[in-house]
mmCIF file with all atom_site columns, C-alpha atoms in Angstrom:
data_model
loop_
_atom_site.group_PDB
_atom_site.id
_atom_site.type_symbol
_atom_site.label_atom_id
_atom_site.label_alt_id
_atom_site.label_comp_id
_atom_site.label_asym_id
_atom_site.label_entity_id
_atom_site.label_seq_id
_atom_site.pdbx_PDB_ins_code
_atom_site.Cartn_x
_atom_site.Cartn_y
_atom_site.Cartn_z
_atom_site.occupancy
_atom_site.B_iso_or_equiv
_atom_site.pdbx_formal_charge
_atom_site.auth_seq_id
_atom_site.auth_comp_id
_atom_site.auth_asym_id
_atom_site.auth_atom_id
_atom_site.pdbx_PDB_model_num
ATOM 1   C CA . UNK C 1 1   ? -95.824  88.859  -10.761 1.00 0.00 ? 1   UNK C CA 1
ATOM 2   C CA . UNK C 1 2   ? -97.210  88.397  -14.191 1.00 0.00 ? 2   UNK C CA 1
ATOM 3   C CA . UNK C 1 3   ? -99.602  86.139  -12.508 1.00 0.00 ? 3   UNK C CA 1
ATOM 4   C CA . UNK C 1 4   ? -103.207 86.108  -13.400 1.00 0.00 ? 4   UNK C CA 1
ATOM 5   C CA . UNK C 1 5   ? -104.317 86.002  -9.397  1.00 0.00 ? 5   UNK C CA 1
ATOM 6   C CA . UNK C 1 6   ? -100.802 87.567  -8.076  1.00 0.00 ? 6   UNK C CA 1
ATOM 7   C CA . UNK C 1 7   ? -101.250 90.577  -9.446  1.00 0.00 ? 7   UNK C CA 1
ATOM 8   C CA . UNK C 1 8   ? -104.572 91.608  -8.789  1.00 0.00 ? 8   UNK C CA 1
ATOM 9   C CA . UNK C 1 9   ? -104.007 91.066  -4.959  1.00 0.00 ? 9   UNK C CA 1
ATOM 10  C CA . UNK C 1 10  ? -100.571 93.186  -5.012  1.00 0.00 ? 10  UNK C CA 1
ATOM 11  C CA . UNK C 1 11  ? -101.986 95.917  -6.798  1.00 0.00 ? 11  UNK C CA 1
ATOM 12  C CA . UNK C 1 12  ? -100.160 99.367  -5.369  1.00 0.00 ? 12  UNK C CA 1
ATOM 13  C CA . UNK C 1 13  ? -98.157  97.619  -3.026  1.00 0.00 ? 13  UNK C CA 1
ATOM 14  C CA . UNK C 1 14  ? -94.863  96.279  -4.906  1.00 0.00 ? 14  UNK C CA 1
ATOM 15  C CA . UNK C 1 15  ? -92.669  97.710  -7.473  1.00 0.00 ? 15  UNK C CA 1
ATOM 16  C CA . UNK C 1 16  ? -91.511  95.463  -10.671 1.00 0.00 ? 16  UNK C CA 1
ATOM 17  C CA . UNK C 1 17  ? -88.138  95.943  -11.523 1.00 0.00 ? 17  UNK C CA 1
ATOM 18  C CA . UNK C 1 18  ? -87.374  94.257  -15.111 1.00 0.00 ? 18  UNK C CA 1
ATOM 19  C CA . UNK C 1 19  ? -84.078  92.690  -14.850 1.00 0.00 ? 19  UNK C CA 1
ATOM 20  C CA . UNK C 1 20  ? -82.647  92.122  -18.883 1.00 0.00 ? 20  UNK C CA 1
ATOM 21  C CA . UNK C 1 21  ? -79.596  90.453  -19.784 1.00 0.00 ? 21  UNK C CA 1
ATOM 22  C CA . UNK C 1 22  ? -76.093  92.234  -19.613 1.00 0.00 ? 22  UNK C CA 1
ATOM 23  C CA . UNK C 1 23  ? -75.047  95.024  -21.601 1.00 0.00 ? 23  UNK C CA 1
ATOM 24  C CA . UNK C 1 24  ? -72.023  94.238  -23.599 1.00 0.00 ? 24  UNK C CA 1
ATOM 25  C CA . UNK C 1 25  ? -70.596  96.795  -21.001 1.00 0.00 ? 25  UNK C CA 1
ATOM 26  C CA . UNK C 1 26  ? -71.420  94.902  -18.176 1.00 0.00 ? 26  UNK C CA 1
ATOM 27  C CA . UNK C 1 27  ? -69.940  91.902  -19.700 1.00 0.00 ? 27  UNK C CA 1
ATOM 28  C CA . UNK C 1 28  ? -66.903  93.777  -21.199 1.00 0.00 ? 28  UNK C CA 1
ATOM 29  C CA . UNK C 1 29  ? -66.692  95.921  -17.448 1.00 0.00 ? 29  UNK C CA 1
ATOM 30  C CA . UNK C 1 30  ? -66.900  98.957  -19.265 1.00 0.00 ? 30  UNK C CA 1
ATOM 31  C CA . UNK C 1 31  ? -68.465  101.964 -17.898 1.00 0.00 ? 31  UNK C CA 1
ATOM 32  C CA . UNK C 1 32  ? -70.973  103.105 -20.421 1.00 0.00 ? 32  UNK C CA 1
ATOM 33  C CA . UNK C 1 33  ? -71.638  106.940 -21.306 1.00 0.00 ? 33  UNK C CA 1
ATOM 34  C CA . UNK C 1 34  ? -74.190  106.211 -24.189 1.00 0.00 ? 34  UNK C CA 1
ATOM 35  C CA . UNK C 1 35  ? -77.027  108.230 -22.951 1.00 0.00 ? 35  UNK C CA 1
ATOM 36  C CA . UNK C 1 36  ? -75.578  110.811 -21.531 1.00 0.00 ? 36  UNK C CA 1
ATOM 37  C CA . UNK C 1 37  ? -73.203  111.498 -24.873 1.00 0.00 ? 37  UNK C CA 1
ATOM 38  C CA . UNK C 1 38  ? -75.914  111.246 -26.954 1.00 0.00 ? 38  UNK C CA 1
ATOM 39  C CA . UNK C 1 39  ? -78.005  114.326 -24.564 1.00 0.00 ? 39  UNK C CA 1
ATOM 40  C CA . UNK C 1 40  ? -74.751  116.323 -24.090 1.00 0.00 ? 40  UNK C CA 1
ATOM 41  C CA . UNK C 1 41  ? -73.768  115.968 -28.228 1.00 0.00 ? 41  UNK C CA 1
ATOM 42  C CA . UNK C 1 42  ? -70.397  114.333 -28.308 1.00 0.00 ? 42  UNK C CA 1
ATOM 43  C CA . UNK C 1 43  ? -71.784  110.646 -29.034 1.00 0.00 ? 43  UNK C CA 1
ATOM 44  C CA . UNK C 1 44  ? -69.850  110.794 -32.457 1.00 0.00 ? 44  UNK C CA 1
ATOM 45  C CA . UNK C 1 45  ? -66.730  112.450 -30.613 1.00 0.00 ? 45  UNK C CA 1
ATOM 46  C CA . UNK C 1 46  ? -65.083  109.681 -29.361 1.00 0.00 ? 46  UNK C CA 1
ATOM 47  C CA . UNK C 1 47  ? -62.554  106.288 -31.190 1.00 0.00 ? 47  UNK C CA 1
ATOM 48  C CA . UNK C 1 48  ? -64.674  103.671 -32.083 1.00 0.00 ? 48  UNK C CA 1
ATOM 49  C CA . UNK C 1 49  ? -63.785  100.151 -30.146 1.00 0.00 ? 49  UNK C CA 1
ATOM 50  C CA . UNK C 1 50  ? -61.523  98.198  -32.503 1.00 0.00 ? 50  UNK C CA 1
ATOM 51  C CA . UNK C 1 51  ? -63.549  94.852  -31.775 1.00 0.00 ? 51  UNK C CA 1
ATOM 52  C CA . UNK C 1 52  ? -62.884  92.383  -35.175 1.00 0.00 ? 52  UNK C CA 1
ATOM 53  C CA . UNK C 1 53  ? -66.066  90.452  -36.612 1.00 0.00 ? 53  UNK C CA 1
ATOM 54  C CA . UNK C 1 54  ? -65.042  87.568  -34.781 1.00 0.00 ? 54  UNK C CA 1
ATOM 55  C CA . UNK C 1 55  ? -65.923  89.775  -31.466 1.00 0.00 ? 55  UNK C CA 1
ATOM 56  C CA . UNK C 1 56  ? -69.056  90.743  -32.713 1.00 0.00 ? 56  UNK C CA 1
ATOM 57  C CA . UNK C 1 57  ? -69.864  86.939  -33.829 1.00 0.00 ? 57  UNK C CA 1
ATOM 58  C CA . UNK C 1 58  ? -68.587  85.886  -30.057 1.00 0.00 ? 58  UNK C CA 1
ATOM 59  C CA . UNK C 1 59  ? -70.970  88.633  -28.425 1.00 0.00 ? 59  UNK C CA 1
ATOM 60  C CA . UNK C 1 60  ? -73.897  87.608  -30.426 1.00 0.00 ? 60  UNK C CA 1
ATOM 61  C CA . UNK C 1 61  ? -73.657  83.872  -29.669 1.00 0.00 ? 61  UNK C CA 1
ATOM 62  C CA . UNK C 1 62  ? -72.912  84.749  -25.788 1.00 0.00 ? 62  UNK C CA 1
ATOM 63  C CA . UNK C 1 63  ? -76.075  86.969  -25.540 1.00 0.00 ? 63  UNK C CA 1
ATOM 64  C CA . UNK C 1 64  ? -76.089  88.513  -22.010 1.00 0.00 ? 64  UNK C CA 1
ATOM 65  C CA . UNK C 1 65  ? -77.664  86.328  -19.732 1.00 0.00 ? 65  UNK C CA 1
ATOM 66  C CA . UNK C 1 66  ? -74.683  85.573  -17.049 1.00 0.00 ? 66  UNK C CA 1
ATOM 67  C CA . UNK C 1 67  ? -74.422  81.976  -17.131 1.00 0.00 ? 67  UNK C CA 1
ATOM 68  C CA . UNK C 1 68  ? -73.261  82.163  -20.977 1.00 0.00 ? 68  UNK C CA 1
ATOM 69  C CA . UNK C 1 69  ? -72.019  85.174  -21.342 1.00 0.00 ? 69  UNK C CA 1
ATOM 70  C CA . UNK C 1 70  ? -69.641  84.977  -18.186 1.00 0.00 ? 70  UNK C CA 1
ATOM 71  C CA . UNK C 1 71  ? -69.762  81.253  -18.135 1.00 0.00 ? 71  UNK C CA 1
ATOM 72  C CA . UNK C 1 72  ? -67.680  78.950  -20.186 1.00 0.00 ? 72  UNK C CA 1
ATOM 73  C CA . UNK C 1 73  ? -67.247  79.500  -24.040 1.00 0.00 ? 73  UNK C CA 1
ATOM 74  C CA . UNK C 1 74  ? -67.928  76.180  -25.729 1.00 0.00 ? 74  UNK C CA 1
ATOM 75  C CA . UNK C 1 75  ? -70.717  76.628  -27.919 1.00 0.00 ? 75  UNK C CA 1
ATOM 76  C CA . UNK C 1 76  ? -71.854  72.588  -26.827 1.00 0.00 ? 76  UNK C CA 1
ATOM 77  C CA . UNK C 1 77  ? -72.523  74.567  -23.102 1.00 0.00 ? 77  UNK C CA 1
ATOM 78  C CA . UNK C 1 78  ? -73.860  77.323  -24.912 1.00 0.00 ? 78  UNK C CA 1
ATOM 79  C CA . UNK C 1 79  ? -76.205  74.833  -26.858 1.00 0.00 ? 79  UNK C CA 1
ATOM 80  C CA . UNK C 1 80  ? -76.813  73.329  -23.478 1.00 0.00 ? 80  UNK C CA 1
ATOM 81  C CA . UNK C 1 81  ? -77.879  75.563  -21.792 1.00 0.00 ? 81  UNK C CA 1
ATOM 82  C CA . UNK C 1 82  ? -79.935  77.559  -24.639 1.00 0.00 ? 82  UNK C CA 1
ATOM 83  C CA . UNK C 1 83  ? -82.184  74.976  -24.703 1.00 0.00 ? 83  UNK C CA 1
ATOM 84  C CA . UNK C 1 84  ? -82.680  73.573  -20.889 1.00 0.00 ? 84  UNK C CA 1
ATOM 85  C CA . UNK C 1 85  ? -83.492  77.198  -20.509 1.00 0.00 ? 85  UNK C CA 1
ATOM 86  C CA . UNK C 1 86  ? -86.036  77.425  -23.040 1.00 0.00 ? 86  UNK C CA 1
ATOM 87  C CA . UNK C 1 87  ? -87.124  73.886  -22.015 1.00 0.00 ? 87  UNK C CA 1
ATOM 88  C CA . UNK C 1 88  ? -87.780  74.690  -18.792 1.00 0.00 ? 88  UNK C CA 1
ATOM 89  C CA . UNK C 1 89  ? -89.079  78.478  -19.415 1.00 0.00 ? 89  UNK C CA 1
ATOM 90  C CA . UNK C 1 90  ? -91.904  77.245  -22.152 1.00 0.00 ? 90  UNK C CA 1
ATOM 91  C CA . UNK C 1 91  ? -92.715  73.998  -20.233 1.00 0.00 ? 91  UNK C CA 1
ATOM 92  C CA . UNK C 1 92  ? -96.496  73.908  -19.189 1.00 0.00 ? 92  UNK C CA 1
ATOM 93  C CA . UNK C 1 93  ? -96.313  73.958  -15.491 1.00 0.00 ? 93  UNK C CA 1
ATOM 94  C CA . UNK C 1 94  ? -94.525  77.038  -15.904 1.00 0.00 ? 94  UNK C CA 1
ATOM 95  C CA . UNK C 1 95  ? -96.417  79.088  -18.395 1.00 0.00 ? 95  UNK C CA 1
ATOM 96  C CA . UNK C 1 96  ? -99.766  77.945  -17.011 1.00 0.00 ? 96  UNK C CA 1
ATOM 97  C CA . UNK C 1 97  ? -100.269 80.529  -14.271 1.00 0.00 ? 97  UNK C CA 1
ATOM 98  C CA . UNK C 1 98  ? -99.083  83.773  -17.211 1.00 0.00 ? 98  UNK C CA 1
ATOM 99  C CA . UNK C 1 99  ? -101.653 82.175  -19.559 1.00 0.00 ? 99  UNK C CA 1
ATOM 100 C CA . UNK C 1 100 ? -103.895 79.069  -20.561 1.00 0.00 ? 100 UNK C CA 1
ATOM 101 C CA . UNK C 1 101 ? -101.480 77.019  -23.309 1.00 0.00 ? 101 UNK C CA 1
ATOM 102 C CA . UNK C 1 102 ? -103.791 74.658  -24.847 1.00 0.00 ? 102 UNK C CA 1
ATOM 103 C CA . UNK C 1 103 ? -100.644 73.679  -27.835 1.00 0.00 ? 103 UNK C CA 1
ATOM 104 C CA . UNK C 1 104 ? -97.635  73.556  -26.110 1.00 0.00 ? 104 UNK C CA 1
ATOM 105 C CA . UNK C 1 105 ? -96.011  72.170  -29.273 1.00 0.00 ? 105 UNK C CA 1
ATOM 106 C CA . UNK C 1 106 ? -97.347  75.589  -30.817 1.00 0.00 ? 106 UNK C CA 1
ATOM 107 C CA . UNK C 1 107 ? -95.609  77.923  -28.676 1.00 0.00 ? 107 UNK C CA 1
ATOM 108 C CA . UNK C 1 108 ? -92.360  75.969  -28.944 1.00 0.00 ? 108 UNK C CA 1
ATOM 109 C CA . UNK C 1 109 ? -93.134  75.934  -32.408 1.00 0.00 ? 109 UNK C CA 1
ATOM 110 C CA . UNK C 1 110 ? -94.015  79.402  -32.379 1.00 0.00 ? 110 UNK C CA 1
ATOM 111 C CA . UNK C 1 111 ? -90.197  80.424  -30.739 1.00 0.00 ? 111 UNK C CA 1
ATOM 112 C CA . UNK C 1 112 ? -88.433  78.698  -33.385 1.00 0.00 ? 112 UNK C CA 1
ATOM 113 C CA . UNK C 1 113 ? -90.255  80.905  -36.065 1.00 0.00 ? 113 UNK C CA 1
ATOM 114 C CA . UNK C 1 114 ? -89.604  83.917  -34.366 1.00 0.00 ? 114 UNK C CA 1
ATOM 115 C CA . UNK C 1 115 ? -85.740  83.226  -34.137 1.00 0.00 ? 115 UNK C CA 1
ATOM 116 C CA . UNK C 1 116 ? -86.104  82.599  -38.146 1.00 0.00 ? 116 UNK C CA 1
ATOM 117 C CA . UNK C 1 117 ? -87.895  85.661  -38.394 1.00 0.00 ? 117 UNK C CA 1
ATOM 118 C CA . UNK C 1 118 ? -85.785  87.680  -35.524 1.00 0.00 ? 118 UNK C CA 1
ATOM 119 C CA . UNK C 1 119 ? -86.018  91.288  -36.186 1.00 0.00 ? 119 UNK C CA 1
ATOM 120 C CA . UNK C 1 120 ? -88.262  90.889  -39.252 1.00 0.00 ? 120 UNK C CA 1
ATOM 121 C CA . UNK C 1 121 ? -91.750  92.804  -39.466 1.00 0.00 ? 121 UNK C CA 1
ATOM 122 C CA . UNK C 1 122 ? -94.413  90.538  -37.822 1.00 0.00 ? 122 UNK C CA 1
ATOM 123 C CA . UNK C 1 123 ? -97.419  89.366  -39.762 1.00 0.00 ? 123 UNK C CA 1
ATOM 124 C CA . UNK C 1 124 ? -99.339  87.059  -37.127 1.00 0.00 ? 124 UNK C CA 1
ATOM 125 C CA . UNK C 1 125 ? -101.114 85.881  -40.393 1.00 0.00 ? 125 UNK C CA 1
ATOM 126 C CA . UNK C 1 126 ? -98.353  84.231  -41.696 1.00 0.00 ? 126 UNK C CA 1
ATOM 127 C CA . UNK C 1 127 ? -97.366  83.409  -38.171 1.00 0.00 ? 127 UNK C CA 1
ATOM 128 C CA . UNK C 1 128 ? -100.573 81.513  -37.609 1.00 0.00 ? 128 UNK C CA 1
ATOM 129 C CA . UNK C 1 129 ? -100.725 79.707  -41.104 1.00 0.00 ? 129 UNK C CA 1
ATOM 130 C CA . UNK C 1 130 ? -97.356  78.717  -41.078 1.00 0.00 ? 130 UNK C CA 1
ATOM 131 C CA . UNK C 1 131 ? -98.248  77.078  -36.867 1.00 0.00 ? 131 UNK C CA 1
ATOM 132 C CA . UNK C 1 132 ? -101.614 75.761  -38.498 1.00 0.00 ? 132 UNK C CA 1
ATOM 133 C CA . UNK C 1 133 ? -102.776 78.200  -36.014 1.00 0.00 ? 133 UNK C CA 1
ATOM 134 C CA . UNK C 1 134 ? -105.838 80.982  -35.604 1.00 0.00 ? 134 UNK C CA 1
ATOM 135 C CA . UNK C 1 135 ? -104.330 84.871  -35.750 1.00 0.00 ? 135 UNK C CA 1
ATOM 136 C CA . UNK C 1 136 ? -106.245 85.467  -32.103 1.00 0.00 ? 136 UNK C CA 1
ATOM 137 C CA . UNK C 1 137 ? -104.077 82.168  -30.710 1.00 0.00 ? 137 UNK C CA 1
ATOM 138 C CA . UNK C 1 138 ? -100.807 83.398  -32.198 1.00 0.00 ? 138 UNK C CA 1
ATOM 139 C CA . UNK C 1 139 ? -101.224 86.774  -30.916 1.00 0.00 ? 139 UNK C CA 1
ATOM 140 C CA . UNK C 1 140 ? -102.224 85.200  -27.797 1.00 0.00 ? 140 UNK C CA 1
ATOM 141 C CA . UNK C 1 141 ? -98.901  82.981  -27.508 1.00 0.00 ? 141 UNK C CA 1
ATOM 142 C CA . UNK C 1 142 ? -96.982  86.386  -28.548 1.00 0.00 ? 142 UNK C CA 1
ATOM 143 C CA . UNK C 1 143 ? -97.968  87.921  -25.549 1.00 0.00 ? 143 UNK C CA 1
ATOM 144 C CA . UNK C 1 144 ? -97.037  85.334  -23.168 1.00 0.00 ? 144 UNK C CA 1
ATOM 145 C CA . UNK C 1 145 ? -93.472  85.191  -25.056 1.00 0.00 ? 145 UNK C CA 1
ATOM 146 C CA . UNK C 1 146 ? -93.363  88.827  -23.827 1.00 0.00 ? 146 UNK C CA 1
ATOM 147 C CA . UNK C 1 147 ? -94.288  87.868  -20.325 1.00 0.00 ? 147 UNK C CA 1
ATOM 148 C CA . UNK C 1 148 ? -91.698  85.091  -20.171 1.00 0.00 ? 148 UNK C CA 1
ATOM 149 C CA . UNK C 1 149 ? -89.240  87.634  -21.344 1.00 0.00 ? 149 UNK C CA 1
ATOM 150 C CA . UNK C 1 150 ? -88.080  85.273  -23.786 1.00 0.00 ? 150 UNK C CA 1
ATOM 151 C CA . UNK C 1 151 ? -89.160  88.415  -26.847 1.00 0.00 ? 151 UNK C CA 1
ATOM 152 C CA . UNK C 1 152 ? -89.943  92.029  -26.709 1.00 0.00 ? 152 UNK C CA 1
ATOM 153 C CA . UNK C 1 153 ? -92.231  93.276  -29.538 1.00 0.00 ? 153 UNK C CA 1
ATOM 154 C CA . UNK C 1 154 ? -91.044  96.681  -30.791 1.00 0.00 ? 154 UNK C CA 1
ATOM 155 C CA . UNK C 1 155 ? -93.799  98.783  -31.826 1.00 0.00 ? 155 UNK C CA 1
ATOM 156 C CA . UNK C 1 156 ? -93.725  99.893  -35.702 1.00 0.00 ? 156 UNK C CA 1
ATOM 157 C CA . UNK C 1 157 ? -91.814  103.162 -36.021 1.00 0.00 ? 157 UNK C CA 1
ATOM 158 C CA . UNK C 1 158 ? -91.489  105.752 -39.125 1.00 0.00 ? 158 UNK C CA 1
ATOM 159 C CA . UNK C 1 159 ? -91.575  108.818 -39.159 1.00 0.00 ? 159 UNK C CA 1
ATOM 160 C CA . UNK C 1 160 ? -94.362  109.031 -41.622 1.00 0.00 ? 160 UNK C CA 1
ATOM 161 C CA . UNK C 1 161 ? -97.752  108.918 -40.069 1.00 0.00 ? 161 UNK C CA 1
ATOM 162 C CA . UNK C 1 162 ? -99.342  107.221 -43.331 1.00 0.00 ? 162 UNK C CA 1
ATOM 163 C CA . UNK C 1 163 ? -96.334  104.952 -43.573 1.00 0.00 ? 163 UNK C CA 1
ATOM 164 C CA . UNK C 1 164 ? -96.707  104.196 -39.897 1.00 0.00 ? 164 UNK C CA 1
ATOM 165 C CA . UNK C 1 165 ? -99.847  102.974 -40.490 1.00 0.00 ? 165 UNK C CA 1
ATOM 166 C CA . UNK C 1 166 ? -98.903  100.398 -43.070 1.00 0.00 ? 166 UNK C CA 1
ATOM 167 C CA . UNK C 1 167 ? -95.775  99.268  -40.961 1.00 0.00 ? 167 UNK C CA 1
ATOM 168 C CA . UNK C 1 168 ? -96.151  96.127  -38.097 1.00 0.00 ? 168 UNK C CA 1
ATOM 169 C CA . UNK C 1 169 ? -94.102  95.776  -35.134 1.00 0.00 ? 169 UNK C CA 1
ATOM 170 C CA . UNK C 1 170 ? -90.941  93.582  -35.064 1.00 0.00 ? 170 UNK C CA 1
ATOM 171 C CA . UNK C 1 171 ? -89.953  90.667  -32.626 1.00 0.00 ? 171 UNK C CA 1
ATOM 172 C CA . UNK C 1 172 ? -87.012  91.028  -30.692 1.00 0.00 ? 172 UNK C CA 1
ATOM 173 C CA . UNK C 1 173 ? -85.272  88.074  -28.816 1.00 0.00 ? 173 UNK C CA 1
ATOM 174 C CA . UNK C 1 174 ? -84.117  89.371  -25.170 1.00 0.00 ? 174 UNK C CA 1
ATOM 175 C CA . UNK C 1 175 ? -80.918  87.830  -25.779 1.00 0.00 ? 175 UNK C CA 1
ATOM 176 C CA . UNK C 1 176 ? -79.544  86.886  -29.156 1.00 0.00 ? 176 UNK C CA 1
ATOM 177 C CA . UNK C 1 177 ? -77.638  83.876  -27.179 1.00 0.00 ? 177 UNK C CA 1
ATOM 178 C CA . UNK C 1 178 ? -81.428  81.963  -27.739 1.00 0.00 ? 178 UNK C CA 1
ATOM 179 C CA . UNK C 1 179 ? -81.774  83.438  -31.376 1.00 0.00 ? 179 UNK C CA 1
ATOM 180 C CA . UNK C 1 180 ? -78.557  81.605  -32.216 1.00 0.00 ? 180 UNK C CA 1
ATOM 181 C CA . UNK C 1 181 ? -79.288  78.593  -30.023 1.00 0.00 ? 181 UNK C CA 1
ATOM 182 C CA . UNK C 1 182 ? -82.420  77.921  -32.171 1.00 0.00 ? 182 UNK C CA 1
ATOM 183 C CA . UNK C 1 183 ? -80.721  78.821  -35.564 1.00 0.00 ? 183 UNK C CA 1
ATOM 184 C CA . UNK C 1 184 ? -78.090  75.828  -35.572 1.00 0.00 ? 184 UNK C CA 1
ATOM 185 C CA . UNK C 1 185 ? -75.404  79.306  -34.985 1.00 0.00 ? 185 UNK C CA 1
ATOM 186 C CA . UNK C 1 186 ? -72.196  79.635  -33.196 1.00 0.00 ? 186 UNK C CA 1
ATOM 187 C CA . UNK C 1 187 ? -69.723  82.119  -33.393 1.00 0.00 ? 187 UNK C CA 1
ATOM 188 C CA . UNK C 1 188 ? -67.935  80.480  -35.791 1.00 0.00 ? 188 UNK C CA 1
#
């Protein structure tokens, strides 16, 4: 529905429901109490999960989308199906009706340097010099990253208002399964 024509002609009459990858709850078929601990004040009073690094490491490189995360564990599928998915996501005839990609090599391009740069403050200057890019095209490719829901950009936070000023927003990957995939990372 992120479609330039789409949406104008369904405006008021359908609900978008974003659908993210699993929770490590989900995945783990844990019922999870976060929220409402943290309103009610006994987040802190429960035992920590004894998970080891290598869990962490395993959760990281299985992200959340289903296929991976509840699919099989071989970091060659993994690898797999990282990139057919980003293949197919960023390919032209797909991200042509979300926006007008006149460098598709630049928005591949663009993915790989976010993953380097995951969770990192964003400076689409260095963005766009390092793609041999303008700043408006960068910013422009950002945004359609956001629409594919391949990253989320988190606004700059402080809790200074002359520091927030100064600060830029940060790139999130959806799911840290891709983020590895385009690192050379596994688990391991």
């Amino acid at each position: 529905l992120s479609m330039r024509s789409i949406s104008e002609t369904l405006t008021g009459r359908v609900g978008i429901v974003e659908l993210l990858p699993l929770s490590a709850g989900e995945i783990r078929g844990v019922h999870e109490q976060f929220v409402g601990r943290l309103f009610d004040g006994t987040l802190l009073d429960h035992d920590a999960s004894r998970l080891s690094r290598r869990d962490y490491a395993d959760a990281v490189a299985a992200g959340g989308f289903p296929e991976i995360a509840l699919g099989p564990t071989t970091d060659r599928f993994r690898s797999q199906w990282c990139r057919s998915y980003l293949d197919t996501v960023t390919a032209v005839a797909n991200v042509e009706p979300v926006a007008e990609i006149r460098r598709p090599d630049t928005l591949r391009a663009l993915v790989s340097q976010l993953a380097a740069r995951s969770s990192a403050e964003l400076v689409v200057a260095d963005l766009a010099r390092e793609l041999a890019a303008t700043p408006d095209l960068t910013q422009t490719y950002l945004a359609t990253l956001g629409t594919l829901y391949i990253v989320r950009l988190v606004p700059e936070w402080t809790t200074s208002r002359t520091n927030r000023s100064k600060r830029r927003p940060v790139a999130q990957f959806i799911d840290t399964a891709l983020a590895t995939h385009l690192l050379g990372e596994t688990a391991d």
